[in-house]
Coordinates of C-alpha atoms and ligand atoms in Angstrom, one line a residue:
X4 CA 79.6 121.4 76.2
X5 CA 83.2 120.8 75.3
X6 CA 85.4 123.9 74.8
X7 CA 87.5 123.4 71.7
X8 CA 90.4 125.7 72.8
X9 CA 92.8 123.5 74.8
X10 CA 94.0 124.3 78.3
X11 CA 97.8 124.4 78.2
X12 CA 100.0 122.6 80.7
X13 CA 103.7 123.1 81.3
X14 CA 105.5 120.1 82.8
X15 CA 108.6 121.0 84.9
X16 CA 110.7 117.9 85.3
X17 CA 110.5 114.6 83.5
X18 CA 111.9 112.1 85.9
X19 CA 110.2 109.2 87.7
X20 CA 107.0 111.2 88.3
X21 CA 107.0 113.6 85.4
X22 CA 107.4 111.0 82.7
X23 CA 104.4 109.1 84.1
X24 CA 102.4 112.4 84.2
X25 CA 103.2 113.0 80.5
X26 CA 102.3 109.4 79.6
X27 CA 98.9 109.4 81.3
X28 CA 98.1 112.9 79.9
X29 CA 98.7 111.5 76.4
X30 CA 97.1 108.1 76.7
X31 CA 94.1 109.3 78.6
X32 CA 93.7 112.6 76.7
X33 CA 90.1 112.0 75.6
X34 CA 88.9 111.0 79.0
X35 CA 90.6 113.9 80.7
X36 CA 89.1 116.3 78.1
X37 CA 85.6 114.9 78.8
X38 CA 86.0 115.1 82.5
X39 CA 87.4 118.7 82.4
X40 CA 85.2 120.0 79.6
X41 CA 88.1 121.0 77.4
X42 CA 91.1 119.3 75.9
X43 CA 94.3 119.5 77.9
X44 CA 97.5 120.0 75.9
X45 CA 101.1 119.4 77.0
X46 CA 102.5 122.8 75.9
X47 CA 106.1 122.4 77.1
X48 CA 108.3 120.1 79.1
X49 CA 111.3 121.5 81.0
X50 CA 114.1 119.1 81.5
X51 CA 117.8 119.2 82.5
X52 CA 119.1 116.8 79.9
X53 CA 117.4 117.6 76.5
X54 CA 119.3 114.8 74.6
X55 CA 117.6 112.0 76.5
X56 CA 115.0 110.0 74.5
X57 CA 111.6 110.4 76.2
X58 CA 109.0 108.0 74.9
X59 CA 105.7 109.6 73.9
X60 CA 106.9 113.2 74.2
X61 CA 107.3 115.3 71.1
X62 CA 110.9 116.5 71.2
X63 CA 109.7 119.9 69.9
X64 CA 108.1 120.5 73.3
X65 CA 111.3 119.9 75.3
X66 CA 113.2 122.8 76.7
X67 CA 115.9 123.4 79.2
X68 CA 114.6 126.9 79.9
X69 CA 112.0 126.3 82.5
X70 CA 111.8 130.0 83.4
X71 CA 110.9 131.0 79.8
X72 CA 108.3 128.2 79.8
X73 CA 106.5 129.5 82.9
X74 CA 106.7 133.1 81.6
X75 CA 105.1 132.4 78.3
X76 CA 101.8 133.8 79.4
X77 CA 99.6 131.2 77.7
X78 CA 100.1 128.4 80.2
X79 CA 97.1 127.6 82.3
X80 CA 98.6 125.1 84.7
X81 CA 102.2 124.4 85.7
X82 CA 103.0 120.9 87.0
X83 CA 106.2 121.1 89.1
X84 CA 107.8 117.7 89.5
X85 CA 111.5 118.8 89.7
X86 CA 111.7 118.6 93.5
X87 CA 114.0 120.5 95.9
X88 CA 113.7 124.1 97.0
X89 CA 115.3 126.1 94.1
X90 CA 114.6 126.6 91.3
X91 CA 111.2 125.0 92.0
X92 CA 110.2 127.8 94.4
X93 CA 111.2 130.6 91.9
X94 CA 109.5 128.8 89.0
X95 CA 106.2 128.3 90.9
X96 CA 106.1 131.9 92.0
X97 CA 106.8 133.1 88.5
X98 CA 104.1 130.8 87.2
X99 CA 101.6 132.4 89.6
X100 CA 102.7 135.9 88.5
X101 CA 102.0 134.9 84.9
X102 CA 98.5 133.7 85.6
X103 CA 99.0 129.9 85.9
X104 CA 97.8 127.6 88.6
X105 CA 100.3 125.1 90.0
X106 CA 100.2 121.4 90.8
X107 CA 103.2 120.3 92.8
X108 CA 104.5 117.0 94.3
X109 CA 107.2 118.9 96.2
X110 CA 106.7 118.2 100.0
X111 CA 110.2 119.6 100.8
X112 CA 109.2 123.0 99.3
X113 CA 105.7 123.0 100.7
X114 CA 106.9 122.3 104.2
X115 CA 109.6 124.9 103.9
X116 CA 107.6 127.7 102.2
X117 CA 104.0 126.6 102.0
X118 CA 102.5 129.8 103.5
X119 CA 104.4 132.1 101.1
X120 CA 103.4 129.9 98.1
X121 CA 99.7 130.0 99.2
X122 CA 99.9 133.7 99.6
X123 CA 101.4 134.1 96.1
X124 CA 98.6 131.9 94.6
X125 CA 96.0 133.9 96.5
X126 CA 97.5 137.2 95.3
X127 CA 97.2 136.1 91.7
X128 CA 93.8 134.3 91.9
X129 CA 95.5 131.0 91.2
X130 CA 95.3 127.5 92.6
X131 CA 98.0 125.5 94.4
X132 CA 97.3 121.8 94.6
X133 CA 99.7 119.2 96.1
X134 CA 98.0 115.9 96.7
X135 CA 101.0 114.0 95.5
X136 CA 103.3 115.7 98.1
X137 CA 101.9 113.5 100.9
X138 CA 101.5 109.7 100.7
X139 CA 101.7 109.5 96.9
X140 CA 98.6 108.2 95.3
X141 CA 96.6 108.1 98.5
X142 CA 93.9 110.8 98.6
X143 CA 94.8 112.5 101.9
X144 CA 95.4 116.2 101.3
X145 CA 92.1 116.7 99.6
X146 CA 90.1 114.7 102.2
X147 CA 91.7 116.8 104.9
X148 CA 91.4 120.1 103.1
X149 CA 87.8 119.5 101.8
X150 CA 85.9 116.4 103.0
X151 CA 86.9 116.7 106.7
X152 CA 87.0 120.5 106.8
X153 CA 83.7 120.6 108.7
X154 CA 85.0 118.3 111.4
X155 CA 87.6 118.7 114.2
X156 CA 90.7 116.6 113.5
X157 CA 92.5 115.5 116.7
X158 CA 95.2 113.1 115.4
X159 CA 96.9 112.1 112.2
X160 CA 99.1 109.1 112.6
X161 CA 100.7 106.8 110.0
X162 CA 103.4 105.6 107.7
X163 CA 104.1 108.4 105.1
X164 CA 107.4 107.3 103.7
X165 CA 107.5 104.5 101.2
X166 CA 111.3 104.1 101.1
X167 CA 111.8 103.6 104.8
X168 CA 108.8 101.3 105.0
X169 CA 110.2 99.3 102.2
X170 CA 113.6 99.0 104.0
X171 CA 112.2 98.1 107.4
X172 CA 109.8 95.6 105.8
X173 CA 112.7 93.9 103.9
X174 CA 114.9 93.9 107.0
X175 CA 112.0 92.4 109.1
X176 CA 110.6 89.8 106.7
X177 CA 113.5 88.7 104.5
X178 CA 116.5 89.6 106.8
X179 CA 117.8 91.8 104.0
X180 CA 120.6 94.2 104.9
X181 CA 119.9 97.9 105.2
X182 CA 122.0 99.0 102.2
X183 CA 120.7 96.3 100.0
X184 CA 117.1 97.2 100.8
X185 CA 117.8 100.9 100.2
X186 CA 119.3 100.2 96.8
X187 CA 116.2 98.2 95.8
X188 CA 113.9 101.1 96.9
X189 CA 116.0 103.5 94.9
X190 CA 115.9 101.3 91.8
X191 CA 112.1 101.1 92.1
X192 CA 111.8 104.9 92.0
X193 CA 110.6 105.3 95.6
X194 CA 113.6 107.1 97.1
X195 CA 114.2 110.9 96.8
X196 CA 117.1 112.1 94.6
X197 CA 119.1 112.1 97.8
X198 CA 117.9 109.2 99.9
X199 CA 119.1 110.9 103.1
X200 CA 115.8 112.7 103.0
X201 CA 114.0 109.4 103.3
X202 CA 116.2 107.5 105.8
X203 CA 116.9 110.5 108.1
X204 CA 113.2 111.2 108.3
X205 CA 113.3 114.6 106.5
X206 CA 110.8 113.5 103.9
X207 CA 108.3 112.1 106.5
X208 CA 108.8 115.3 108.6
X209 CA 108.0 117.5 105.7
X210 CA 104.8 115.5 105.1
X211 CA 104.0 115.7 108.9
X212 CA 104.4 119.4 108.8
X213 CA 102.0 119.7 105.8
X214 CA 99.5 117.3 107.4
X215 CA 99.5 119.0 110.8
X216 CA 99.1 122.4 109.1
X217 CA 96.0 121.3 107.2
X218 CA 94.5 119.1 110.0
X219 CA 94.8 121.7 112.7
X220 CA 94.4 124.9 110.6
X221 CA 97.7 126.2 112.0
X222 CA 101.1 126.7 110.6
X223 CA 103.6 124.0 111.4
X224 CA 107.2 124.5 110.1
X225 CA 109.6 121.7 109.4
X226 CA 111.8 122.6 112.4
X227 CA 108.8 122.2 114.7
X228 CA 108.6 118.6 113.8
X229 CA 110.6 116.3 116.0
X230 CA 112.5 114.0 113.6
X231 CA 114.4 110.8 113.9
X232 CA 115.2 108.6 111.0
X233 CA 115.8 104.8 110.6
X234 CA 119.6 104.8 110.3
X235 CA 120.0 103.7 113.9
X236 CA 117.4 100.9 113.8
X237 CA 119.4 97.7 114.1
X238 CA 118.6 94.1 113.4
X239 CA 118.6 93.6 117.2
X240 CA 115.8 96.2 117.5
X241 CA 113.8 94.4 114.9
X242 CA 114.3 91.0 116.7
X243 CA 113.5 92.6 120.0
X244 CA 110.3 94.0 118.5
X245 CA 109.4 90.5 117.2
X246 CA 109.8 89.0 120.7
X247 CA 107.3 91.5 122.0
X248 CA 104.9 90.7 119.2
X249 CA 105.7 93.9 117.5
X250 CA 107.3 95.3 114.3
X251 CA 109.2 98.5 113.7
X252 CA 107.8 101.3 111.5
X253 CA 108.7 104.9 110.8
X254 CA 105.7 106.8 112.0
X255 CA 104.5 110.4 111.6
X256 CA 102.3 111.5 114.5
X257 CA 100.5 114.8 114.5
X258 CA 98.4 115.4 117.6
X259 CA 96.2 118.0 119.2
X260 CA 97.0 118.2 123.0
X261 CA 94.2 116.9 125.2
X262 CA 93.3 120.4 126.4
X263 CA 93.1 121.4 122.7
X264 CA 95.4 124.4 123.1
X265 CA 98.5 123.2 121.3
X266 CA 99.7 120.6 118.8
X267 CA 102.7 118.4 118.4
X268 CA 104.2 116.7 115.3
X269 CA 106.9 114.0 115.4
X270 CA 108.5 111.5 113.1
X271 CA 110.4 108.5 114.6
X272 CA 110.7 104.8 114.4
X273 CA 108.4 103.0 116.7
X274 CA 107.4 99.5 117.7
X275 CA 103.8 98.7 116.9
X276 CA 102.0 95.4 117.8
X277 CA 101.6 92.9 114.9
X278 CA 97.9 93.0 115.5
X279 CA 97.8 96.8 114.6
X280 CA 96.6 97.5 111.0
X281 CA 99.8 99.6 110.4
X282 CA 101.9 96.4 111.0
X283 CA 100.6 94.8 107.9
X284 CA 101.6 97.8 105.7
X285 CA 104.2 96.3 103.5
X286 CA 106.8 97.4 101.0
X287 CA 106.4 101.1 99.8
X288 CA 102.8 101.3 100.9
X289 CA 101.6 104.1 103.2
X290 CA 98.7 104.1 105.6
X291 CA 97.4 107.0 107.6
X292 CA 94.8 107.1 110.4
X293 CA 92.9 110.3 110.8
X294 CA 90.9 110.7 114.1
X295 CA 88.2 113.3 113.9
X296 CA 85.7 114.3 116.5
X297 CA 82.5 113.6 114.5
X298 CA 83.8 111.2 111.9
X299 CA 85.7 108.9 114.3
X300 CA 88.7 106.9 113.0
X301 CA 89.4 106.9 109.3
X302 CA 92.2 104.9 107.6
X303 CA 93.8 105.8 104.3
X304 CA 95.9 103.2 102.6
X305 CA 97.7 102.7 99.3
X306 CA 100.8 103.1 97.3
X307 CA 102.8 106.0 98.9
X308 CA 105.5 106.3 96.3
X309 CA 106.5 105.4 92.7
X310 CA 106.1 107.1 89.4
X311 CA 102.7 105.9 88.3
X312 CA 100.9 106.1 91.7
X313 CA 102.3 109.6 92.3
X314 CA 101.3 110.7 88.8
X315 CA 97.7 109.6 89.6
X316 CA 97.6 112.1 92.4
X317 CA 99.1 114.8 90.2
X318 CA 96.6 114.1 87.4
X319 CA 93.7 114.4 89.9
X320 CA 95.0 117.8 90.9
X321 CA 95.5 118.8 87.3
X322 CA 91.9 118.0 86.5
X323 CA 90.8 120.1 89.5
X324 CA 92.9 123.0 88.5
X325 CA 91.8 122.8 84.9
X326 CA 88.1 122.7 85.9
X327 CA 88.6 125.8 88.1
X328 CA 90.3 127.6 85.2
X329 CA 87.2 126.9 83.0
X330 CA 84.6 127.8 85.6
X331 CA 86.5 130.7 87.1
X332 CA 86.3 129.0 90.5
X333 CA 89.2 128.6 93.0
X334 CA 90.4 125.6 95.0
X335 CA 90.9 125.9 98.8
X336 CA 93.6 128.2 100.0
X337 CA 95.6 128.0 103.2
X338 CA 93.6 127.7 106.4
X339 CA 95.8 128.7 109.4
X340 CA 93.3 130.7 111.4
X341 CA 93.7 128.8 114.7
X342 CA 97.4 129.7 115.2
X343 CA 97.8 127.0 117.8
X344 CA 101.2 126.9 119.4
X345 CA 103.3 123.9 118.3
X346 CA 104.7 122.3 121.5
X347 CA 108.0 120.5 121.6
X348 CA 107.7 116.8 121.4
X349 CA 108.5 116.4 125.1
X350 CA 104.8 117.0 125.8
X351 CA 103.7 114.1 123.7
X352 CA 102.7 111.0 125.6
X353 CA 104.1 107.7 124.5
X354 CA 105.7 104.4 125.7
X355 CA 109.3 103.4 125.5
X356 CA 111.2 100.2 124.8
X357 CA 114.6 100.6 126.4
X358 CA 117.5 98.2 126.0
X359 CA 120.2 98.6 128.6
X360 CA 123.6 96.9 129.0
X361 CA 124.0 96.5 132.8
X362 CA 126.3 94.8 135.2
X363 CA 124.8 91.5 136.2
X364 CA 124.9 91.7 139.9
X365 CA 122.5 92.0 142.8
X366 CA 120.5 95.2 143.1
X367 CA 121.0 96.4 139.6
X368 CA 117.4 95.9 138.5
X369 CA 116.1 97.6 141.7
X370 CA 118.5 100.5 141.1
X371 CA 117.2 100.9 137.5
X372 CA 113.6 100.6 138.6
X373 CA 114.2 103.3 141.1
X374 CA 115.3 105.7 138.3
X375 CA 112.0 105.1 136.5
X376 CA 110.0 105.6 139.6
X377 CA 111.9 108.9 140.4
X378 CA 110.8 110.2 137.0
X379 CA 107.2 109.2 137.4
X380 CA 107.5 106.6 134.7
X381 CA 105.7 103.3 135.3
X382 CA 107.3 100.1 134.1
X383 CA 105.1 97.7 132.1
X384 CA 107.5 94.7 131.5
X385 CA 111.1 93.9 132.2
X386 CA 113.2 91.2 130.5
X387 CA 116.7 90.3 131.5
X388 CA 119.1 88.1 129.6
X389 CA 122.8 87.3 130.0
X390 CA 124.8 89.2 127.4
X391 CA 126.5 86.1 126.2
X392 CA 123.4 84.0 126.0
X393 CA 122.3 83.2 122.5
X394 CA 119.1 84.8 121.1
X395 CA 117.1 81.7 121.3
X396 CA 117.9 81.2 125.0
X397 CA 115.4 83.9 125.9
X398 CA 112.5 82.1 127.6
X399 CA 109.3 82.6 125.6
X400 CA 106.6 84.4 127.5
X401 CA 109.3 86.2 129.5
X402 CA 107.5 89.5 129.1
X403 CA 106.4 90.7 132.5
X404 CA 108.9 88.6 134.3
X405 CA 112.5 89.0 135.1
X406 CA 114.5 86.2 133.6
X407 CA 117.8 85.2 135.1
X408 CA 119.8 83.8 132.2
X409 CA 123.4 83.3 133.3
X410 CA 125.8 85.9 132.3
X411 CA 129.2 84.6 131.3
X412 CA 130.9 87.9 131.4
X413 CA 129.1 89.6 134.2
X414 CA 127.1 91.8 131.9
X415 CA 123.4 91.4 131.2
X416 CA 120.9 93.0 128.8
X417 CA 117.9 94.5 130.4
X418 CA 114.9 95.3 128.3
X419 CA 112.3 97.6 129.8
X420 CA 109.0 98.5 128.3
X421 CA 107.2 101.4 130.0
X422 CA 103.6 102.5 130.4
X423 CA 102.6 105.8 128.8
X424 CA 104.4 108.9 130.0
X425 CA 105.5 112.2 128.5
X426 CA 108.4 112.0 126.1
X427 CA 110.3 114.5 128.3
X428 CA 110.0 112.2 131.4
X429 CA 111.1 109.2 129.3
X430 CA 114.1 111.0 127.9
X431 CA 115.1 112.2 131.4
X432 CA 114.8 108.7 132.6
X433 CA 117.1 107.4 129.9
X434 CA 119.6 110.2 130.7
X435 CA 119.6 109.3 134.4
X436 CA 120.0 105.6 133.6
X437 CA 123.1 106.4 131.5
X438 CA 124.7 108.0 134.6
X439 CA 124.4 104.9 136.8
X440 CA 127.7 103.1 137.3
X441 CA 126.0 99.8 136.8
X442 CA 124.6 100.8 133.4
X443 CA 127.3 100.2 130.9
X444 CA 125.4 101.6 128.0
X445 CA 121.9 102.3 126.6
X446 CA 121.9 100.0 123.6
X447 CA 118.7 101.4 122.1
X448 CA 115.5 103.3 123.0
X449 CA 112.4 103.2 120.9
X450 CA 108.9 104.4 121.3
X451 CA 106.1 101.9 121.4
X452 CA 102.9 103.1 119.7
X453 CA 99.6 101.8 118.6
X454 CA 98.3 100.2 121.8
Ligands
NAD508 N1 109.2 109.3 93.2 C1 108.2 109.2 94.0 O1 107.8 108.2 94.5 C2 107.6 110.5 94.5 C3 106.4 110.4 95.2 C4 105.8 111.6 95.7 C5 106.3 112.8 95.5 N2 107.5 112.8 94.8 C6 108.0 114.2 94.5 O2 108.0 114.4 93.1 C7 109.0 115.3 92.7 C8 109.8 114.6 91.6 O3 110.3 113.4 92.1 P1 110.9 112.3 91.1 O4 111.0 111.0 91.9 O5 110.2 112.3 89.8 O6 112.4 112.8 90.9 P2 113.4 112.6 89.7 O7 114.7 113.0 90.2 O8 113.2 111.3 89.1 O9 112.9 113.7 88.7 C9 113.1 115.1 88.7 C10 113.5 115.5 87.4 O10 113.6 116.9 87.3 C11 114.8 117.3 86.5 N3 115.2 118.6 86.8 C12 116.0 119.0 87.9 N4 116.2 120.4 87.8 C13 115.5 120.8 86.7 C14 115.3 122.1 86.1 N5 115.9 123.2 86.7 N6 114.6 122.2 85.0 C15 114.0 121.1 84.5 N7 114.2 119.8 85.0 C16 114.9 119.7 86.1 C17 115.8 116.2 86.8 O11 116.7 116.1 85.8 C18 114.9 115.0 86.9 O12 114.7 114.3 85.7 C19 109.9 115.5 94.0 O13 109.4 116.7 94.6 C20 109.5 114.4 94.9 O14 109.6 114.6 96.2 C21 108.1 111.7 94.3
HSE509 N1 110.7 109.3 98.7 C1 109.3 109.3 99.1 C2 108.4 109.4 97.8 C3 107.0 109.6 98.1 O1 106.7 110.8 98.7 C4 108.9 108.0 99.8 O2 109.7 107.1 99.8 O3 107.8 107.9 100.4
NA510 NA1 98.4 111.9 98.4

């Protein structure tokens, strides 16, 4: 039976995501009402620039006073799509204090202050939903919080930032420059208000913290996530990856240690084989593998950014929060009972691709190989090329062999790919290599994943 009194929704922010939320709420009003069991009414829209024309939104609903809107007392659900830490945090807390449930797409805030927000929701008998905060439209938060909550998740690995995937994809496939690809991602509404959050890996790290927290039932803060962005990925790295039959992706990897007693979370660019399913994730798409003890390996794939896909996730949460309001039920709260320690990333096990500029003289290769051996790092393949040799002079199939292309200036480039070792051992190896007189520089180091 349909309730006639509408549920009232306050929308905070009407940018890329907010405007799509408002549009879908209006155009799908009848279906949403039928699915919830009561009409849903947009009761107010908080914006920063009131003069802007917003198609489909009654100007009478628009206000610049977000605080007054969330304090009204008749709001059932607040949708926060402003982004950033403040005033979003204060507005969400105030919303709970005034009896509203909250739907947010704000990964930065959830990663920074998720536990306190969950506690505030709990204290006021409200819901906090945030499907849109991780991997846009892809259902991932709800599957981890609800569908897989009876299983034991051991690993969550994937591409969780659309902007960086878009940039790397463009650089790889069309040879676009970094800046040009970033501009395009921004124009398409994928990038954060400050794209530094995307390209420096903060956005993916926030998502990794959220995912690790839910997957392992433990609190993982943003500063416990090892973070490297894509700003240092060069066209040479991408070419080098291609030569190995790989491509470069920014990955988020959350893992339970083999003994099960700790977890790690890291975000960094990595080479992955072209045959790996993540290699075919193009443009701003995201894809995440979840490995669970009973379920096995699950893959979640879809649009990870953009106004309309993100609004889809927000609307799903809005329906859930509205249904709970009607039935008096509650959605899941925070689950952090395991309190597992979060280990530094040095304990993570990975492979490295290391590109060294070395003196091209007898014994250098052996000297470098000795450094790897001393750190217990086993070498998988080595490729050497003269520094002045053109790219296409590299013999194909040179992997696993040592090429001897002539060096015109006495300098050669040595590319080493290791077997799996701890990140700490690999970093120590690179540091020791830097100290060799014959190593003129470490051109790049990149992890190799997915094999
Ligand atoms: N764009 C995406 O693809 C995407 C995907 C997933 C999650 N998100 C998240 O959704 C949120 C919104 O992202 P967006 O892309 O829509 O950003 P946006 O910058 O397009 O929109 C935010 C809007 O909030 C407004 N705003 C800022 N402060 C305000 C205040 N105090 N009161 C009222 N309005 C205020 C801004 O003027 C802007 O219009 C962020 O948390 C973001 O991380 C975005
Ligand atoms: N800026 C984010 C939006 C989606 O969270 C991205 O590019 O993935
Ligand atoms: Na999602």
